[in-house]
Amino acid sequence: MDTCRIPANTSKCSGNTMECFMVLSTQAQKISIGILCGLFGTMCVFENSLVLYLIFSSPGIRKKPSYLFIGSLALADILASIIFVCSFVNFHVFNEAGFSKEVFLLQLGGVNTSFSASLSSLLLTALDRYISISRPSEYKLLMTRKRAWTALGVLWVTCATIAYLPLLGWNCCVLDSTCSELFPFVDDNYLSGWICFIMVLLGCIVYAYAHVLWRARQHVAYMEKHQAQVGKQNTRMRMDVMLAKTLVMVLAVLTLCWSPVLLLIIYSIFARLSDRLRKVFAFCSTLCLLNSMVNPIIYALRSKELFSSLRRVFSHFRRQLKASEESREAESTHKSSVIET
């Protein structure tokens, strides 16, 4: 097992550095974490998989850059849920500490990549809405599918590179520096840099959405005054305003779910955490799964195109189910007739 300099308030468990971070002390706490992770993780994977299916099974939807970014968000949430639940439950509930430093940092990098990609996908979606509302006449020329795919490629590569820096050598074992109190082997300086990266993303998203909402309010006022004259353009504006409001709801949920985790991470960089706060951090981490679970619900309720696609899928499923039942009834009637004969 790799040995690193662990925080002073966890030196009592210096026999095995990984055990210092297993903060759940009672069976009730472990069961609660297991239930939350199992419920949120399962629902998240199901809902986001459905979103991906609705997007890429509909030619009209998957051609739009806006939904490519939403698809990237759904994919990031699926990966985050799978990696987070497996590693988090294995570590905190089953207290598995037999894996190496490299394996742990690989898992942590996967979670960080997925979350960063989720946040970055929201940023691209915000920029997409910003261009659509601020420069509607040039939108199709500026935001092409090729540029959207290129932006997504750059996004995922950048997020993965930043997330896997600890695995590549920026960790407290290689540098012989003080480890974080919340994450084994993670250097506090790297954690500070990662927090700054996340804050920059959040700041850009908030700025873009502030402009989108300001322009959306102008469009609403314009539509109320010129509803009779505008026609198709009026419908386009309503769609832009609706999607902007939807994405603001997604951002609000993201902020509410991730704020406790980010605040505790920032606090841990400047001060020592008590065992109680470290337990609070473990439970707050499950809010990340809640965020990933709520996002698809917002899409289904707010996006008319996705909701219509969902209705078509359910209608097709009902028709197939009804046809299957009728087929079984006909087969049963036929068998009964044969027996009577």
mmCIF file of C-alpha atoms in Angstrom:
data_model
loop_
_atom_site.group_PDB
_atom_site.id
_atom_site.type_symbol
_atom_site.label_atom_id
_atom_site.label_comp_id
_atom_site.label_asym_id
_atom_site.label_seq_id
_atom_site.Cartn_x
_atom_site.Cartn_y
_atom_site.Cartn_z
ATOM 1 C CA MET A 1 0.000 0.000 0.000
ATOM 2 C CA ASP A 2 1.319 3.480 -0.882
ATOM 3 C CA THR A 3 2.149 5.623 2.115
ATOM 4 C CA CYS A 4 1.547 9.369 2.010
ATOM 5 C CA ARG A 5 1.531 12.152 4.526
ATOM 6 C CA ILE A 6 -2.044 12.125 5.810
ATOM 7 C CA PRO A 7 -3.730 15.050 7.589
ATOM 8 C CA ALA A 8 -2.876 15.447 11.259
ATOM 9 C CA ASN A 9 -6.417 14.936 12.515
ATOM 10 C CA THR A 10 -6.487 11.485 10.866
ATOM 11 C CA SER A 11 -3.104 10.295 12.118
ATOM 12 C CA LYS A 12 -4.789 7.960 14.562
ATOM 13 C CA CYS A 13 -5.427 5.580 11.669
ATOM 14 C CA SER A 14 -1.974 5.782 10.098
ATOM 15 C CA GLY A 15 -1.751 1.993 9.906
ATOM 16 C CA ASN A 16 -3.622 2.110 6.592
ATOM 17 C CA THR A 17 -4.111 5.468 4.895
ATOM 18 C CA MET A 18 -7.261 4.340 3.066
ATOM 19 C CA GLU A 19 -9.030 3.498 6.333
ATOM 20 C CA CYS A 20 -8.648 7.128 7.420
ATOM 21 C CA PHE A 21 -11.274 8.123 4.855
ATOM 22 C CA MET A 22 -13.872 5.478 5.733
ATOM 23 C CA VAL A 23 -15.984 7.824 7.827
ATOM 24 C CA LEU A 24 -19.229 5.830 8.142
ATOM 25 C CA SER A 25 -19.015 4.274 11.599
ATOM 26 C CA THR A 26 -22.420 2.625 12.077
ATOM 27 C CA GLN A 27 -24.329 0.009 10.123
ATOM 28 C CA ALA A 28 -27.326 2.365 9.857
ATOM 29 C CA GLN A 29 -25.185 4.985 8.095
ATOM 30 C CA LYS A 30 -23.831 2.407 5.645
ATOM 31 C CA ILE A 31 -27.309 1.058 4.895
ATOM 32 C CA SER A 32 -28.622 4.596 4.337
ATOM 33 C CA ILE A 33 -25.796 5.418 1.925
ATOM 34 C CA GLY A 34 -26.295 2.108 0.118
ATOM 35 C CA ILE A 35 -30.038 2.706 -0.313
ATOM 36 C CA LEU A 36 -29.573 6.299 -1.513
ATOM 37 C CA CYS A 37 -26.871 5.347 -3.995
ATOM 38 C CA GLY A 38 -28.817 2.341 -5.253
ATOM 39 C CA LEU A 39 -32.068 4.290 -5.705
ATOM 40 C CA PHE A 40 -30.607 7.473 -7.195
ATOM 41 C CA GLY A 41 -28.068 5.602 -9.325
ATOM 42 C CA THR A 42 -30.604 3.192 -10.827
ATOM 43 C CA MET A 43 -33.113 5.946 -11.611
ATOM 44 C CA CYS A 44 -30.366 8.165 -13.043
ATOM 45 C CA VAL A 45 -29.090 5.502 -15.435
ATOM 46 C CA PHE A 46 -32.624 4.608 -16.564
ATOM 47 C CA GLU A 47 -33.806 8.190 -17.078
ATOM 48 C CA ASN A 48 -30.684 9.445 -18.849
ATOM 49 C CA SER A 49 -30.575 6.333 -21.051
ATOM 50 C CA LEU A 50 -34.164 7.138 -22.036
ATOM 51 C CA VAL A 51 -33.138 10.721 -22.857
ATOM 52 C CA LEU A 52 -30.307 9.462 -25.082
ATOM 53 C CA TYR A 53 -32.690 7.064 -26.811
ATOM 54 C CA LEU A 54 -35.261 9.811 -27.428
ATOM 55 C CA ILE A 55 -32.615 12.120 -28.860
ATOM 56 C CA PHE A 56 -30.792 9.715 -31.155
ATOM 57 C CA SER A 57 -33.864 7.749 -32.281
ATOM 58 C CA SER A 58 -35.459 10.902 -33.675
ATOM 59 C CA PRO A 59 -33.747 12.280 -36.830
ATOM 60 C CA GLY A 60 -35.308 15.702 -36.332
ATOM 61 C CA ILE A 61 -34.028 16.061 -32.776
ATOM 62 C CA ARG A 62 -30.530 14.596 -33.074
ATOM 63 C CA LYS A 63 -29.638 16.993 -35.895
ATOM 64 C CA LYS A 64 -30.004 20.008 -33.625
ATOM 65 C CA PRO A 65 -26.822 21.109 -31.784
ATOM 66 C CA SER A 66 -28.870 21.964 -28.689
ATOM 67 C CA TYR A 67 -29.862 18.328 -28.235
ATOM 68 C CA LEU A 68 -26.357 17.070 -28.997
ATOM 69 C CA PHE A 69 -25.225 19.047 -25.957
ATOM 70 C CA ILE A 70 -28.122 17.693 -23.895
ATOM 71 C CA GLY A 71 -27.163 14.204 -25.060
ATOM 72 C CA SER A 72 -23.604 14.851 -23.871
ATOM 73 C CA LEU A 73 -25.022 15.918 -20.500
ATOM 74 C CA ALA A 74 -27.078 12.720 -20.264
ATOM 75 C CA LEU A 75 -24.060 10.567 -21.184
ATOM 76 C CA ALA A 76 -21.919 12.312 -18.572
ATOM 77 C CA ASP A 77 -24.605 11.743 -15.926
ATOM 78 C CA ILE A 78 -24.829 8.042 -16.808
ATOM 79 C CA LEU A 79 -21.068 7.549 -16.538
ATOM 80 C CA ALA A 80 -20.875 9.559 -13.319
ATOM 81 C CA SER A 81 -23.675 7.517 -11.758
ATOM 82 C CA ILE A 82 -22.173 4.134 -12.651
ATOM 83 C CA ILE A 83 -18.605 4.983 -11.610
ATOM 84 C CA PHE A 84 -19.655 6.939 -8.517
ATOM 85 C CA VAL A 85 -22.079 4.325 -7.162
ATOM 86 C CA CYS A 86 -19.715 1.394 -7.724
ATOM 87 C CA SER A 87 -16.654 3.079 -6.201
ATOM 88 C CA PHE A 88 -18.486 4.970 -3.437
ATOM 89 C CA VAL A 89 -20.492 1.988 -2.154
ATOM 90 C CA ASN A 90 -17.507 -0.328 -2.459
ATOM 91 C CA PHE A 91 -15.366 2.056 -0.395
ATOM 92 C CA HIS A 92 -17.760 3.442 2.224
ATOM 93 C CA VAL A 93 -20.243 0.588 2.639
ATOM 94 C CA PHE A 94 -18.123 -2.520 2.085
ATOM 95 C CA ASN A 95 -14.895 -0.817 3.291
ATOM 96 C CA GLU A 96 -12.868 -2.267 0.454
ATOM 97 C CA ALA A 97 -9.356 -0.796 0.696
ATOM 98 C CA GLY A 98 -7.299 -3.477 -0.994
ATOM 99 C CA PHE A 99 -6.916 -1.654 -4.314
ATOM 100 C CA SER A 100 -3.857 0.366 -5.248
ATOM 101 C CA LYS A 101 -3.349 4.104 -5.430
ATOM 102 C CA GLU A 102 -3.550 3.946 -9.234
ATOM 103 C CA VAL A 103 -6.914 2.152 -9.180
ATOM 104 C CA PHE A 104 -8.398 4.653 -6.732
ATOM 105 C CA LEU A 105 -7.168 7.654 -8.733
ATOM 106 C CA LEU A 106 -8.499 6.021 -11.912
ATOM 107 C CA GLN A 107 -11.965 5.776 -10.335
ATOM 108 C CA LEU A 108 -11.782 9.310 -8.943
ATOM 109 C CA GLY A 109 -10.667 10.603 -12.341
ATOM 110 C CA GLY A 110 -13.692 8.932 -13.946
ATOM 111 C CA VAL A 111 -16.086 10.645 -11.538
ATOM 112 C CA ASN A 112 -14.353 14.028 -11.966
ATOM 113 C CA THR A 113 -14.311 13.667 -15.753
ATOM 114 C CA SER A 114 -18.023 12.890 -15.845
ATOM 115 C CA PHE A 115 -19.007 15.749 -13.546
ATOM 116 C CA SER A 116 -16.766 18.233 -15.344
ATOM 117 C CA ALA A 117 -18.170 17.070 -18.702
ATOM 118 C CA SER A 118 -21.708 17.435 -17.343
ATOM 119 C CA LEU A 119 -21.015 20.988 -16.260
ATOM 120 C CA SER A 120 -19.184 21.787 -19.501
ATOM 121 C CA SER A 121 -22.111 20.415 -21.518
ATOM 122 C CA LEU A 122 -24.355 22.861 -19.685
ATOM 123 C CA LEU A 123 -21.911 25.617 -20.613
ATOM 124 C CA LEU A 124 -22.047 24.671 -24.311
ATOM 125 C CA THR A 125 -25.842 24.558 -24.112
ATOM 126 C CA ALA A 126 -25.873 27.995 -22.507
ATOM 127 C CA LEU A 127 -23.603 29.353 -25.255
ATOM 128 C CA ASP A 128 -25.864 27.724 -27.858
ATOM 129 C CA ARG A 129 -28.889 29.510 -26.396
ATOM 130 C CA TYR A 130 -26.862 32.736 -26.127
ATOM 131 C CA ILE A 131 -26.087 32.662 -29.870
ATOM 132 C CA SER A 132 -29.616 31.582 -30.785
ATOM 133 C CA ILE A 133 -31.212 34.502 -28.976
ATOM 134 C CA SER A 134 -28.581 37.226 -29.482
ATOM 135 C CA ARG A 135 -27.879 36.463 -33.183
ATOM 136 C CA PRO A 136 -30.898 34.500 -34.472
ATOM 137 C CA SER A 137 -30.337 35.321 -38.153
ATOM 138 C CA GLU A 138 -26.785 33.900 -38.073
ATOM 139 C CA TYR A 139 -27.458 30.979 -35.719
ATOM 140 C CA LYS A 140 -27.524 28.201 -38.349
ATOM 141 C CA LEU A 141 -24.270 29.456 -39.870
ATOM 142 C CA LEU A 142 -22.484 29.818 -36.533
ATOM 143 C CA MET A 143 -23.753 26.681 -34.802
ATOM 144 C CA THR A 144 -23.372 23.778 -37.223
ATOM 145 C CA ARG A 145 -23.379 20.081 -36.328
ATOM 146 C CA LYS A 146 -19.677 19.838 -37.233
ATOM 147 C CA ARG A 147 -18.789 22.645 -34.859
ATOM 148 C CA ALA A 148 -21.006 21.125 -32.171
ATOM 149 C CA TRP A 149 -19.249 17.736 -32.422
ATOM 150 C CA THR A 150 -15.843 19.469 -32.425
ATOM 151 C CA ALA A 151 -16.762 21.424 -29.301
ATOM 152 C CA LEU A 152 -17.925 18.232 -27.575
ATOM 153 C CA GLY A 153 -14.675 16.476 -28.485
ATOM 154 C CA VAL A 154 -12.573 19.318 -27.080
ATOM 155 C CA LEU A 155 -14.811 19.379 -23.994
ATOM 156 C CA TRP A 156 -14.379 15.685 -23.125
ATOM 157 C CA VAL A 157 -10.630 15.631 -23.819
ATOM 158 C CA THR A 158 -10.049 18.728 -21.672
ATOM 159 C CA CYS A 159 -12.160 17.399 -18.782
ATOM 160 C CA ALA A 160 -10.445 13.992 -18.882
ATOM 161 C CA THR A 161 -6.977 15.569 -18.968
ATOM 162 C CA ILE A 162 -7.662 17.760 -15.941
ATOM 163 C CA ALA A 163 -9.392 14.953 -14.014
ATOM 164 C CA TYR A 164 -6.547 12.459 -14.523
ATOM 165 C CA LEU A 165 -3.676 14.773 -13.540
ATOM 166 C CA PRO A 166 -3.445 13.067 -10.097
ATOM 167 C CA LEU A 167 -3.046 9.689 -11.811
ATOM 168 C CA LEU A 168 -0.380 11.164 -14.091
ATOM 169 C CA GLY A 169 1.702 12.329 -11.122
ATOM 170 C CA TRP A 170 0.093 15.367 -9.484
ATOM 171 C CA ASN A 171 -0.688 13.583 -6.204
ATOM 172 C CA CYS A 172 0.587 13.846 -2.668
ATOM 173 C CA CYS A 173 2.475 10.526 -2.840
ATOM 174 C CA VAL A 174 4.678 11.533 -5.772
ATOM 175 C CA LEU A 175 5.111 15.135 -4.599
ATOM 176 C CA ASP A 176 5.475 14.191 -0.912
ATOM 177 C CA SER A 177 2.938 16.882 0.003
ATOM 178 C CA THR A 178 -0.042 16.909 2.356
ATOM 179 C CA CYS A 179 -3.029 14.907 1.161
ATOM 180 C CA SER A 180 -6.575 16.203 1.133
ATOM 181 C CA GLU A 181 -8.739 15.331 4.139
ATOM 182 C CA LEU A 182 -11.564 14.228 1.831
ATOM 183 C CA PHE A 183 -9.842 12.281 -0.956
ATOM 184 C CA PRO A 184 -6.985 9.780 -0.532
ATOM 185 C CA PHE A 185 -3.747 10.576 -2.421
ATOM 186 C CA VAL A 186 -5.129 13.888 -3.766
ATOM 187 C CA ASP A 187 -2.877 16.912 -3.323
ATOM 188 C CA ASP A 188 -4.499 20.016 -1.813
ATOM 189 C CA ASN A 189 -2.968 22.243 -4.507
ATOM 190 C CA TYR A 190 -4.517 20.117 -7.251
ATOM 191 C CA LEU A 191 -7.860 20.235 -5.424
ATOM 192 C CA SER A 192 -7.609 24.049 -5.311
ATOM 193 C CA GLY A 193 -6.912 24.141 -9.059
ATOM 194 C CA TRP A 194 -9.833 21.822 -9.811
ATOM 195 C CA ILE A 195 -12.179 23.982 -7.717
ATOM 196 C CA CYS A 196 -11.019 27.082 -9.630
ATOM 197 C CA PHE A 197 -11.731 25.281 -12.928
ATOM 198 C CA ILE A 198 -15.245 24.399 -11.747
ATOM 199 C CA MET A 199 -15.869 27.947 -10.524
ATOM 200 C CA VAL A 200 -14.814 29.376 -13.892
ATOM 201 C CA LEU A 201 -17.276 27.033 -15.630
ATOM 202 C CA LEU A 202 -20.055 28.042 -13.235
ATOM 203 C CA GLY A 203 -19.260 31.731 -13.697
ATOM 204 C CA CYS A 204 -19.400 31.445 -17.505
ATOM 205 C CA ILE A 205 -22.694 29.544 -17.318
ATOM 206 C CA VAL A 206 -24.266 32.113 -14.995
ATOM 207 C CA TYR A 207 -23.130 34.978 -17.238
ATOM 208 C CA ALA A 208 -24.468 33.296 -20.382
ATOM 209 C CA TYR A 209 -27.806 32.478 -18.767
ATOM 210 C CA ALA A 210 -28.148 35.983 -17.340
ATOM 211 C CA HIS A 211 -27.856 37.341 -20.879
ATOM 212 C CA VAL A 212 -30.210 34.667 -22.231
ATOM 213 C CA LEU A 213 -32.865 35.514 -19.642
ATOM 214 C CA TRP A 214 -32.500 39.227 -20.307
ATOM 215 C CA ARG A 215 -32.994 38.690 -24.033
ATOM 216 C CA ALA A 216 -35.823 36.221 -23.339
ATOM 217 C CA ARG A 217 -37.708 38.890 -21.380
ATOM 218 C CA GLN A 218 -37.251 41.278 -24.299
ATOM 219 C CA HIS A 219 -38.633 38.627 -26.670
ATOM 220 C CA VAL A 220 -41.649 38.020 -24.452
ATOM 221 C CA ALA A 221 -42.448 41.738 -24.429
ATOM 222 C CA TYR A 222 -41.938 41.894 -28.198
ATOM 223 C CA MET A 223 -44.245 38.921 -28.772
ATOM 224 C CA GLU A 224 -46.983 40.458 -26.664
ATOM 225 C CA LYS A 225 -46.875 43.642 -28.755
ATOM 226 C CA HIS A 226 -46.515 42.094 -32.212
ATOM 227 C CA GLN A 227 -48.215 38.732 -31.859
ATOM 228 C CA ALA A 228 -50.412 39.245 -34.887
ATOM 229 C CA GLN A 229 -47.579 40.258 -37.230
ATOM 230 C CA VAL A 230 -44.788 37.857 -36.437
ATOM 231 C CA GLY A 231 -46.064 34.357 -37.346
ATOM 232 C CA LYS A 232 -43.360 31.695 -37.562
ATOM 233 C CA GLN A 233 -40.712 33.900 -35.971
ATOM 234 C CA ASN A 234 -43.018 34.233 -32.978
ATOM 235 C CA THR A 235 -43.098 30.436 -32.599
ATOM 236 C CA ARG A 236 -39.304 30.263 -32.844
ATOM 237 C CA MET A 237 -38.938 32.850 -30.103
ATOM 238 C CA ARG A 238 -41.337 30.947 -27.839
ATOM 239 C CA MET A 239 -39.220 27.805 -28.305
ATOM 240 C CA ASP A 240 -36.021 29.703 -27.463
ATOM 241 C CA VAL A 241 -37.580 31.217 -24.362
ATOM 242 C CA MET A 242 -38.949 27.833 -23.236
ATOM 243 C CA LEU A 243 -35.613 26.093 -23.701
ATOM 244 C CA ALA A 244 -33.782 28.918 -21.933
ATOM 245 C CA LYS A 245 -36.077 28.606 -18.909
ATOM 246 C CA THR A 246 -35.629 24.833 -18.925
ATOM 247 C CA LEU A 247 -31.853 25.116 -18.887
ATOM 248 C CA VAL A 248 -31.977 27.688 -16.094
ATOM 249 C CA MET A 249 -33.963 25.154 -14.050
ATOM 250 C CA VAL A 250 -31.272 22.557 -14.769
ATOM 251 C CA LEU A 251 -28.592 24.997 -13.613
ATOM 252 C CA ALA A 252 -30.544 25.825 -10.451
ATOM 253 C CA VAL A 253 -30.852 22.140 -9.561
ATOM 254 C CA LEU A 254 -27.160 21.643 -10.320
ATOM 255 C CA THR A 255 -26.192 24.497 -8.008
ATOM 256 C CA LEU A 256 -28.429 23.340 -5.151
ATOM 257 C CA CYS A 257 -27.162 19.757 -5.361
ATOM 258 C CA TRP A 258 -23.465 20.524 -5.725
ATOM 259 C CA SER A 259 -23.107 23.599 -3.486
ATOM 260 C CA PRO A 260 -22.780 21.611 -0.204
ATOM 261 C CA VAL A 261 -20.076 19.382 -1.716
ATOM 262 C CA LEU A 262 -18.110 22.263 -3.250
ATOM 263 C CA LEU A 263 -18.330 24.367 -0.092
ATOM 264 C CA LEU A 264 -17.027 21.517 2.065
ATOM 265 C CA ILE A 265 -14.188 20.869 -0.385
ATOM 266 C CA ILE A 266 -13.215 24.554 -0.272
ATOM 267 C CA TYR A 267 -13.459 24.561 3.527
ATOM 268 C CA SER A 268 -11.235 21.462 3.762
ATOM 269 C CA ILE A 269 -8.475 23.269 1.836
ATOM 270 C CA PHE A 270 -8.233 26.053 4.414
ATOM 271 C CA ALA A 271 -9.215 24.293 7.644
ATOM 272 C CA ARG A 272 -9.359 20.873 9.266
ATOM 273 C CA LEU A 273 -12.591 18.965 9.059
ATOM 274 C CA SER A 274 -14.120 17.215 12.030
ATOM 275 C CA ASP A 275 -15.277 13.603 11.715
ATOM 276 C CA ARG A 276 -18.853 14.877 11.749
ATOM 277 C CA LEU A 277 -18.259 17.179 8.759
ATOM 278 C CA ARG A 278 -16.564 14.369 6.870
ATOM 279 C CA LYS A 279 -19.661 12.221 7.406
ATOM 280 C CA VAL A 280 -21.815 15.124 6.219
ATOM 281 C CA PHE A 281 -19.645 15.305 3.103
ATOM 282 C CA ALA A 282 -20.227 11.595 2.419
ATOM 283 C CA PHE A 283 -24.010 12.048 2.576
ATOM 284 C CA CYS A 284 -23.931 15.323 0.591
ATOM 285 C CA SER A 285 -22.054 13.491 -2.159
ATOM 286 C CA THR A 286 -25.225 11.516 -2.895
ATOM 287 C CA LEU A 287 -26.893 14.803 -3.901
ATOM 288 C CA CYS A 288 -24.763 14.634 -7.052
ATOM 289 C CA LEU A 289 -26.727 11.539 -8.041
ATOM 290 C CA LEU A 290 -29.973 13.356 -7.226
ATOM 291 C CA ASN A 291 -28.990 16.124 -9.627
ATOM 292 C CA SER A 292 -28.312 13.628 -12.409
ATOM 293 C CA MET A 293 -31.672 11.969 -11.689
ATOM 294 C CA VAL A 294 -33.663 15.223 -11.787
ATOM 295 C CA ASN A 295 -32.229 16.575 -15.071
ATOM 296 C CA PRO A 296 -34.138 14.160 -17.375
ATOM 297 C CA ILE A 297 -37.379 14.875 -15.509
ATOM 298 C CA ILE A 298 -36.922 18.558 -16.280
ATOM 299 C CA TYR A 299 -36.401 17.751 -19.972
ATOM 300 C CA ALA A 300 -39.556 15.619 -20.113
ATOM 301 C CA LEU A 301 -41.648 18.309 -18.461
ATOM 302 C CA ARG A 302 -40.194 21.334 -20.261
ATOM 303 C CA SER A 303 -39.040 20.226 -23.719
ATOM 304 C CA LYS A 304 -42.008 19.802 -26.043
ATOM 305 C CA GLU A 305 -39.944 17.915 -28.634
ATOM 306 C CA LEU A 306 -38.607 15.375 -26.144
ATOM 307 C CA PHE A 307 -42.011 15.051 -24.508
ATOM 308 C CA SER A 308 -43.654 14.405 -27.877
ATOM 309 C CA SER A 309 -40.997 11.817 -28.685
ATOM 310 C CA LEU A 310 -41.598 10.173 -25.315
ATOM 311 C CA ARG A 311 -45.340 10.017 -25.987
ATOM 312 C CA ARG A 312 -44.682 8.361 -29.346
ATOM 313 C CA VAL A 313 -42.471 5.752 -27.685
ATOM 314 C CA PHE A 314 -45.113 4.966 -25.055
ATOM 315 C CA SER A 315 -47.862 4.830 -27.698
ATOM 316 C CA HIS A 316 -45.802 2.398 -29.773
ATOM 317 C CA PHE A 317 -45.126 0.282 -26.677
ATOM 318 C CA ARG A 318 -48.841 0.195 -25.794
ATOM 319 C CA ARG A 319 -49.764 -0.842 -29.338
ATOM 320 C CA GLN A 320 -47.219 -3.635 -29.250
ATOM 321 C CA LEU A 321 -48.443 -4.767 -25.828
ATOM 322 C CA LYS A 322 -52.062 -4.714 -27.001
ATOM 323 C CA ALA A 323 -51.196 -6.638 -30.169
ATOM 324 C CA SER A 324 -49.325 -9.216 -28.092
ATOM 325 C CA GLU A 325 -52.311 -9.663 -25.739
ATOM 326 C CA GLU A 326 -54.716 -10.030 -28.673
ATOM 327 C CA SER A 327 -52.398 -12.585 -30.241
ATOM 328 C CA ARG A 328 -52.292 -14.612 -27.031
ATOM 329 C CA GLU A 329 -56.097 -14.454 -26.691
ATOM 330 C CA ALA A 330 -56.558 -15.604 -30.296
ATOM 331 C CA GLU A 331 -54.107 -18.450 -29.766
ATOM 332 C CA SER A 332 -55.898 -19.465 -26.559
ATOM 333 C CA THR A 333 -59.296 -19.411 -28.349
ATOM 334 C CA HIS A 334 -57.892 -21.517 -31.175
ATOM 335 C CA LYS A 335 -56.507 -24.115 -28.746
ATOM 336 C CA SER A 336 -59.877 -24.277 -26.946
ATOM 337 C CA SER A 337 -61.664 -24.862 -30.254
ATOM 338 C CA VAL A 338 -59.265 -27.672 -31.150
ATOM 339 C CA ILE A 339 -59.752 -29.350 -27.744
ATOM 340 C CA GLU A 340 -63.570 -29.152 -28.046
ATOM 341 C CA THR A 341 -63.396 -30.645 -31.529
#
